[in-house]
PDB file of C-alpha atoms in Angstrom:
ATOM      1  CA  MET A   3      19.206  -6.191  13.454  1.00 74.00           C
ATOM      2  CA  TYR A   4      23.009  -6.330  13.436  1.00 77.00           C
ATOM      3  CA  VAL A   5      25.349  -5.599  10.523  1.00 76.00           C
ATOM      4  CA  GLU A   6      28.994  -6.451  10.011  1.00 78.00           C
ATOM      5  CA  LEU A   7      31.407  -3.556   9.829  1.00 76.00           C
ATOM      6  CA  PRO A   8      33.556  -3.015   6.711  1.00 74.00           C
ATOM      7  CA  SER A   9      37.142  -4.205   7.092  1.00 73.00           C
ATOM      8  CA  ASP A  10      38.688  -0.694   7.008  1.00 71.00           C
ATOM      9  CA  ILE A  11      36.474   0.415   9.904  1.00 70.00           C
ATOM     10  CA  LYS A  12      37.387  -2.722  11.833  1.00 67.00           C
ATOM     11  CA  LYS A  13      41.056  -1.808  11.489  1.00 64.00           C
ATOM     12  CA  LYS A  14      40.366   1.714  12.720  1.00 66.00           C
ATOM     13  CA  TYR A  15      38.922   0.333  15.951  1.00 66.00           C
ATOM     14  CA  GLU A  16      41.573  -2.415  16.160  1.00 64.00           C
ATOM     15  CA  ASN A  17      38.969  -5.160  15.829  1.00 58.00           C
ATOM     16  CA  SER A  18      37.350  -4.098  19.104  1.00 64.00           C
ATOM     17  CA  MET A  19      33.952  -4.675  17.492  1.00 68.00           C
ATOM     18  CA  ASP A  20      32.886  -6.608  14.419  1.00 74.00           C
ATOM     19  CA  TYR A  21      29.163  -5.913  14.419  1.00 77.00           C
ATOM     20  CA  VAL A  22      26.885  -3.011  15.269  1.00 77.00           C
ATOM     21  CA  GLN A  23      23.165  -2.832  15.973  1.00 80.00           C
ATOM     22  CA  LEU A  24      21.017  -0.738  13.645  1.00 77.00           C
ATOM     23  CA  LEU A  25      18.937   1.854  15.465  1.00 76.00           C
ATOM     24  CA  ALA A  26      17.212   3.191  12.331  1.00 74.00           C
ATOM     25  CA  ASN A  27      16.160   1.957   8.902  1.00 74.00           C
ATOM     26  CA  LEU A  28      19.068   1.558   6.468  1.00 73.00           C
ATOM     27  CA  PHE A  29      18.576   2.325   2.792  1.00 70.00           C
ATOM     28  CA  GLY A  30      19.202  -0.715   0.611  1.00 71.00           C
ATOM     29  CA  GLN A  31      18.566  -3.424   3.168  1.00 76.00           C
ATOM     30  CA  LYS A  32      16.033  -6.100   2.225  1.00 79.00           C
ATOM     31  CA  GLN A  33      13.718  -5.175   5.064  1.00 80.00           C
ATOM     32  CA  ALA A  34      13.790  -1.409   4.359  1.00 79.00           C
ATOM     33  CA  GLY A  35      10.555  -1.289   2.380  1.00 80.00           C
ATOM     34  CA  ARG A  36       8.630  -3.405   4.855  1.00 83.00           C
ATOM     35  CA  VAL A  37      10.006  -1.491   7.848  1.00 83.00           C
ATOM     36  CA  TRP A  38       8.929   1.837   6.353  1.00 82.00           C
ATOM     37  CA  ASN A  39       5.527   0.476   5.315  1.00 85.00           C
ATOM     38  CA  GLN A  40       4.833  -0.895   8.795  1.00 88.00           C
ATOM     39  CA  TYR A  41       5.877   2.418  10.334  1.00 87.00           C
ATOM     40  CA  MET A  42       3.495   4.276   8.031  1.00 88.00           C
ATOM     41  CA  VAL A  43       0.624   1.844   8.751  1.00 91.00           C
ATOM     42  CA  ASP A  44       1.089   2.302  12.500  1.00 92.00           C
ATOM     43  CA  LYS A  45       1.023   6.096  12.136  1.00 91.00           C
ATOM     44  CA  LEU A  46      -2.111   5.988   9.973  1.00 92.00           C
ATOM     45  CA  LYS A  47      -3.871   3.852  12.554  1.00 92.00           C
ATOM     46  CA  GLU A  48      -2.902   6.375  15.229  1.00 91.00           C
ATOM     47  CA  VAL A  49      -4.990   8.976  13.400  1.00 92.00           C
ATOM     48  CA  ARG A  50      -7.959   6.590  13.037  1.00 93.00           C
ATOM     49  CA  PHE A  51      -7.363   5.218   9.531  1.00 94.00           C
ATOM     50  CA  GLN A  52      -8.408   1.631   8.853  1.00 95.00           C
ATOM     51  CA  GLN A  53      -6.559  -0.612   6.424  1.00 94.00           C
ATOM     52  CA  ALA A  54      -8.558  -2.392   3.722  1.00 94.00           C
ATOM     53  CA  LEU A  55      -8.660  -6.174   4.113  1.00 91.00           C
ATOM     54  CA  ILE A  56      -8.191  -7.009   0.428  1.00 90.00           C
ATOM     55  CA  PHE A  57      -6.030  -4.166  -0.933  1.00 89.00           C
ATOM     56  CA  GLU A  58      -3.555  -3.387   1.845  1.00 90.00           C
ATOM     57  CA  CYS A  59      -2.382  -0.220   0.076  1.00 91.00           C
ATOM     58  CA  VAL A  60      -5.800   1.387   0.640  1.00 94.00           C
ATOM     59  CA  PHE A  61      -6.805   3.085   3.911  1.00 96.00           C
ATOM     60  CA  TYR A  62      -9.987   4.884   4.831  1.00 94.00           C
ATOM     61  CA  ARG A  63     -11.296   7.164   7.566  1.00 93.00           C
ATOM     62  CA  ASP A  64     -14.887   8.350   7.449  1.00 92.00           C
ATOM     63  CA  GLU A  65     -15.245   9.804   3.921  1.00 91.00           C
ATOM     64  CA  VAL A  66     -11.492  10.060   3.206  1.00 93.00           C
ATOM     65  CA  ILE A  67      -9.537   7.450   1.234  1.00 94.00           C
ATOM     66  CA  PHE A  68      -5.736   7.202   1.380  1.00 92.00           C
ATOM     67  CA  ILE A  69      -3.871   5.195  -1.283  1.00 90.00           C
ATOM     68  CA  VAL A  70      -0.195   4.177  -1.260  1.00 86.00           C
ATOM     69  CA  TYR A  71       1.664   3.456  -4.516  1.00 75.00           C
ATOM     70  CA  LEU A  72       5.400   2.877  -4.075  1.00 70.00           C
ATOM     71  CA  ASP A  73       6.653   6.247  -2.760  1.00 70.00           C
ATOM     72  CA  ASP A  74       3.546   8.177  -3.827  1.00 76.00           C
ATOM     73  CA  ARG A  75       0.483   8.719  -1.643  1.00 82.00           C
ATOM     74  CA  LEU A  76      -2.895  10.114  -2.629  1.00 84.00           C
ATOM     75  CA  PHE A  77      -5.740  11.468  -0.493  1.00 87.00           C
ATOM     76  CA  PHE A  78      -9.288  11.399  -1.832  1.00 86.00           C
ATOM     77  CA  GLY A  79     -12.014  13.397  -0.131  1.00 88.00           C
ATOM     78  CA  SER A  80     -14.744  15.946  -0.772  1.00 86.00           C
ATOM     79  CA  ASP A  81     -13.702  18.443   1.924  1.00 89.00           C
ATOM     80  CA  THR A  82     -10.360  20.248   1.684  1.00 87.00           C
ATOM     81  CA  ASN A  83     -10.399  21.266   5.361  1.00 92.00           C
ATOM     82  CA  THR A  84     -10.732  17.626   6.428  1.00 92.00           C
ATOM     83  CA  LEU A  85      -7.810  16.623   4.218  1.00 90.00           C
ATOM     84  CA  MET A  86      -5.619  19.409   5.604  1.00 90.00           C
ATOM     85  CA  LEU A  87      -6.518  18.371   9.162  1.00 92.00           C
ATOM     86  CA  ILE A  88      -5.436  14.781   8.449  1.00 91.00           C
ATOM     87  CA  ILE A  89      -2.150  15.958   6.948  1.00 89.00           C
ATOM     88  CA  LYS A  90      -1.568  18.070  10.065  1.00 91.00           C
ATOM     89  CA  GLN A  91      -2.276  15.083  12.320  1.00 92.00           C
ATOM     90  CA  LEU A  92       0.115  12.858  10.365  1.00 90.00           C
ATOM     91  CA  ARG A  93       2.857  15.469  10.647  1.00 90.00           C
ATOM     92  CA  GLU A  94       2.277  15.702  14.398  1.00 91.00           C
ATOM     93  CA  SER A  95       2.544  11.912  14.639  1.00 89.00           C
ATOM     94  CA  GLY A  96       6.078  12.032  13.214  1.00 86.00           C
ATOM     95  CA  ILE A  97       5.607  11.496   9.472  1.00 84.00           C
ATOM     96  CA  ASN A  98       7.366  14.159   7.390  1.00 82.00           C
ATOM     97  CA  ILE A  99       4.594  14.388   4.816  1.00 80.00           C
ATOM     98  CA  LYS A 100       4.684  16.982   2.030  1.00 78.00           C
ATOM     99  CA  ASP A 101       1.597  18.354   0.337  1.00 76.00           C
ATOM    100  CA  GLN A 102       2.350  18.235  -3.392  1.00 72.00           C
ATOM    101  CA  GLY A 103      -0.976  19.778  -4.385  1.00 72.00           C
ATOM    102  CA  HIS A 104      -3.500  18.445  -6.859  1.00 70.00           C
ATOM    103  CA  ARG A 105      -2.848  14.923  -8.138  1.00 66.00           C
ATOM    104  CA  ALA A 106      -2.792  16.156 -11.751  1.00 64.00           C
ATOM    105  CA  ASP A 107       0.035  18.570 -10.895  1.00 62.00           C
ATOM    106  CA  TYR A 108       2.023  15.948  -8.981  1.00 60.00           C
ATOM    107  CA  VAL A 109       1.788  12.637 -10.862  1.00 63.00           C
ATOM    108  CA  GLY A 110       0.265  14.096 -14.035  1.00 69.00           C
ATOM    109  CA  VAL A 111      -2.825  11.884 -13.854  1.00 76.00           C
ATOM    110  CA  ASN A 112      -6.232  13.333 -14.623  1.00 79.00           C
ATOM    111  CA  ILE A 113      -9.057  11.399 -12.977  1.00 77.00           C
ATOM    112  CA  ARG A 114     -12.563  11.794 -14.391  1.00 80.00           C
ATOM    113  CA  ARG A 115     -15.774  10.104 -13.353  1.00 82.00           C
ATOM    114  CA  THR A 116     -17.763   8.914 -16.362  1.00 87.00           C
ATOM    115  CA  CYS A 117     -21.545   8.878 -16.751  1.00 90.00           C
ATOM    116  CA  ASN A 118     -21.753   5.152 -15.926  1.00 90.00           C
ATOM    117  CA  GLY A 119     -20.019   5.633 -12.559  1.00 85.00           C
ATOM    118  CA  SER A 120     -16.588   4.318 -13.559  1.00 85.00           C
ATOM    119  CA  TYR A 121     -13.378   6.365 -13.414  1.00 78.00           C
ATOM    120  CA  GLU A 122     -11.119   7.267 -16.320  1.00 81.00           C
ATOM    121  CA  PHE A 123      -7.391   7.845 -15.757  1.00 80.00           C
ATOM    122  CA  THR A 124      -5.491   9.771 -18.447  1.00 82.00           C
ATOM    123  CA  GLN A 125      -2.049  11.362 -18.822  1.00 81.00           C
ATOM    124  CA  HIS A 126      -2.355  13.579 -21.875  1.00 78.00           C
ATOM    125  CA  ALA A 127       0.582  15.851 -21.002  1.00 78.00           C
ATOM    126  CA  LEU A 128       2.982  12.919 -20.580  1.00 78.00           C
ATOM    127  CA  ILE A 129       1.766  11.276 -23.775  1.00 79.00           C
ATOM    128  CA  ASP A 130       2.278  14.529 -25.711  1.00 80.00           C
ATOM    129  CA  ALA A 131       5.806  14.825 -24.290  1.00 78.00           C
ATOM    130  CA  ILE A 132       6.669  11.255 -25.358  1.00 76.00           C
ATOM    131  CA  ILE A 133       5.276  11.869 -28.845  1.00 76.00           C
ATOM    132  CA  ASP A 134       7.472  14.957 -29.183  1.00 78.00           C
ATOM    133  CA  ASP A 135      10.551  13.160 -27.796  1.00 74.00           C
ATOM    134  CA  ILE A 136      10.373  10.311 -30.304  1.00 69.00           C
ATOM    135  CA  ASN A 137       9.158  12.541 -33.150  1.00 69.00           C
ATOM    136  CA  ILE A 138       5.951  10.747 -34.111  1.00 67.00           C
ATOM    137  CA  SER A 139       3.536  13.694 -33.943  1.00 67.00           C
ATOM    138  CA  ASN A 140       2.416  13.062 -37.553  1.00 68.00           C
ATOM    139  CA  SER A 141       1.923   9.317 -37.161  1.00 63.00           C
ATOM    140  CA  TYR A 142      -1.393   7.564 -37.672  1.00 63.00           C
ATOM    141  CA  THR A 143      -3.054   5.716 -34.802  1.00 63.00           C
ATOM    142  CA  LYS A 144      -4.923   2.444 -34.408  1.00 63.00           C
ATOM    143  CA  PRO A 145      -7.452   1.364 -31.779  1.00 65.00           C
ATOM    144  CA  VAL A 146      -5.276  -1.577 -30.671  1.00 63.00           C
ATOM    145  CA  ALA A 147      -1.524  -1.863 -30.138  1.00 57.00           C
ATOM    146  CA  ALA A 148      -1.057  -4.906 -32.388  1.00 59.00           C
ATOM    147  CA  LYS A 149      -3.009  -7.570 -34.252  1.00 63.00           C
ATOM    148  CA  VAL A 150      -4.165 -10.415 -32.024  1.00 64.00           C
ATOM    149  CA  SER A 151      -2.850 -12.854 -34.628  1.00 68.00           C
ATOM    150  CA  LEU A 152       0.669 -11.385 -34.453  1.00 63.00           C
ATOM    151  CA  GLN A 153       3.109 -13.101 -32.125  1.00 64.00           C
ATOM    152  CA  LEU A 154       5.070 -10.517 -30.170  1.00 60.00           C
ATOM    153  CA  HIS A 155       8.819 -11.176 -30.079  1.00 63.00           C
ATOM    154  CA  ALA A 156      12.129  -9.481 -30.681  1.00 61.00           C
ATOM    155  CA  PHE A 157      13.169  -9.015 -34.312  1.00 61.00           C
ATOM    156  CA  ARG A 158      16.896  -9.409 -33.739  1.00 63.00           C
ATOM    157  CA  ASP A 159      17.875  -9.731 -37.424  1.00 67.00           C
ATOM    158  CA  SER A 160      15.951  -6.668 -38.562  1.00 64.00           C
ATOM    159  CA  PRO A 161      17.826  -3.394 -39.260  1.00 58.00           C
ATOM    160  CA  ASN A 162      17.492  -0.619 -36.754  1.00 54.00           C
ATOM    161  CA  VAL A 163      14.886   1.954 -37.690  1.00 50.00           C
ATOM    162  CA  MET A 164      16.876   4.974 -36.546  1.00 48.00           C
ATOM    163  CA  GLY A 165      20.412   3.831 -37.166  1.00 47.00           C
ATOM    164  CA  THR A 166      21.527   5.163 -33.771  1.00 43.00           C
ATOM    165  CA  SER A 167      20.538   4.530 -30.185  1.00 46.00           C
ATOM    166  CA  THR A 168      17.697   6.588 -28.796  1.00 50.00           C
ATOM    167  CA  THR A 169      17.831   8.402 -25.501  1.00 50.00           C
ATOM    168  CA  ALA A 170      16.650   6.699 -22.332  1.00 57.00           C
ATOM    169  CA  GLN A 171      14.168   9.441 -21.401  1.00 67.00           C
ATOM    170  CA  PRO A 172      11.272   8.385 -23.695  1.00 69.00           C
ATOM    171  CA  TRP A 173      11.507   4.781 -22.523  1.00 68.00           C
ATOM    172  CA  GLY A 174      11.527   5.837 -18.892  1.00 72.00           C
ATOM    173  CA  ASP A 175       8.419   7.922 -19.584  1.00 78.00           C
ATOM    174  CA  LEU A 176       6.790   5.006 -21.423  1.00 76.00           C
ATOM    175  CA  ASN A 177       7.543   2.739 -18.487  1.00 76.00           C
ATOM    176  CA  PHE A 178       5.899   5.184 -16.071  1.00 78.00           C
ATOM    177  CA  LEU A 179       2.937   5.630 -18.408  1.00 80.00           C
ATOM    178  CA  GLY A 180       2.489   1.870 -18.715  1.00 79.00           C
ATOM    179  CA  GLN A 181       2.511   1.395 -14.945  1.00 77.00           C
ATOM    180  CA  THR A 182      -0.019   4.130 -14.223  1.00 77.00           C
ATOM    181  CA  THR A 183      -2.676   4.473 -16.917  1.00 79.00           C
ATOM    182  CA  ARG A 184      -1.676   2.447 -20.004  1.00 81.00           C
ATOM    183  CA  PRO A 185      -1.174  -1.233 -19.106  1.00 79.00           C
ATOM    184  CA  ASP A 186      -1.600  -2.077 -22.801  1.00 77.00           C
ATOM    185  CA  ILE A 187       1.904  -0.711 -23.531  1.00 75.00           C
ATOM    186  CA  TYR A 188       3.597  -1.757 -20.298  1.00 73.00           C
ATOM    187  CA  LEU A 189       5.170  -4.937 -21.697  1.00 70.00           C
ATOM    188  CA  TRP A 190       6.800  -3.044 -24.535  1.00 66.00           C
ATOM    189  CA  SER A 191       7.963  -0.232 -22.279  1.00 66.00           C
ATOM    190  CA  ILE A 192      10.014  -2.604 -20.108  1.00 64.00           C
ATOM    191  CA  LYS A 193      11.076  -5.130 -22.759  1.00 59.00           C
ATOM    192  CA  LEU A 194      12.112  -3.017 -25.714  1.00 57.00           C
ATOM    193  CA  PRO A 195      15.827  -2.176 -26.024  1.00 50.00           C
ATOM    194  CA  SER A 196      17.007   1.355 -26.675  1.00 50.00           C
ATOM    195  CA  THR A 197      17.617   0.474 -30.339  1.00 55.00           C
ATOM    196  CA  LEU A 198      14.500  -0.713 -32.156  1.00 59.00           C
ATOM    197  CA  SER A 199      14.008  -2.788 -35.267  1.00 63.00           C
ATOM    198  CA  ILE A 200      11.626  -1.608 -37.959  1.00 61.00           C
ATOM    199  CA  GLN A 201       8.937  -4.101 -36.895  1.00 63.00           C
ATOM    200  CA  GLU A 202       9.239  -3.156 -33.232  1.00 61.00           C
ATOM    201  CA  TRP A 203       9.106   0.542 -34.036  1.00 60.00           C
ATOM    202  CA  ASN A 204       5.901   0.129 -36.055  1.00 61.00           C
ATOM    203  CA  MET A 205       4.283  -1.635 -33.081  1.00 61.00           C
ATOM    204  CA  VAL A 206       5.322   1.113 -30.706  1.00 58.00           C
ATOM    205  CA  ARG A 207       3.999   3.817 -33.025  1.00 56.00           C
ATOM    206  CA  GLN A 208       0.625   2.067 -33.245  1.00 57.00           C
TER     207      GLN A 208
END
């Protein structure tokens, strides 16, 4: 791939060159994500991982499963020594991988296998932090986020419940929570503005 030089650099070199060839991935380019992903896939295959046919973010090798989610990666396996060996092999292949420890310490997600064989994903620490940030520790709860008969929309003419804008931190946390373990609140976490109407605030609290 070739990129055009900025005008001030062109002047510095007296227009001797207008374009340069990229020798490495450049942050921000459209192909950056795909280039990195393909590089990672090639390295995983070098250490005998196979890519799933349906979910391309899932890789497996013997009894070890490797999952990619954006810039996070998770290993699942029953033997710690095997996992450490794979991490060592990936490092030797050229990937600068960092061991962030247990998944609950890194992404804050607790994974529990239930009696019926399914898996439960929870983020109690993050939820508690959000509750403290938006000061709703004494609020009541309901089993569903909103009535099915209620049409969800913005209440633009309603007065603001707080009177002032809230900080961005709780909404960033809500967004992360919605993407990982609470899809039922994801729409609100990305759609709600930083100033909420009374009706919107009641829905969020529920």
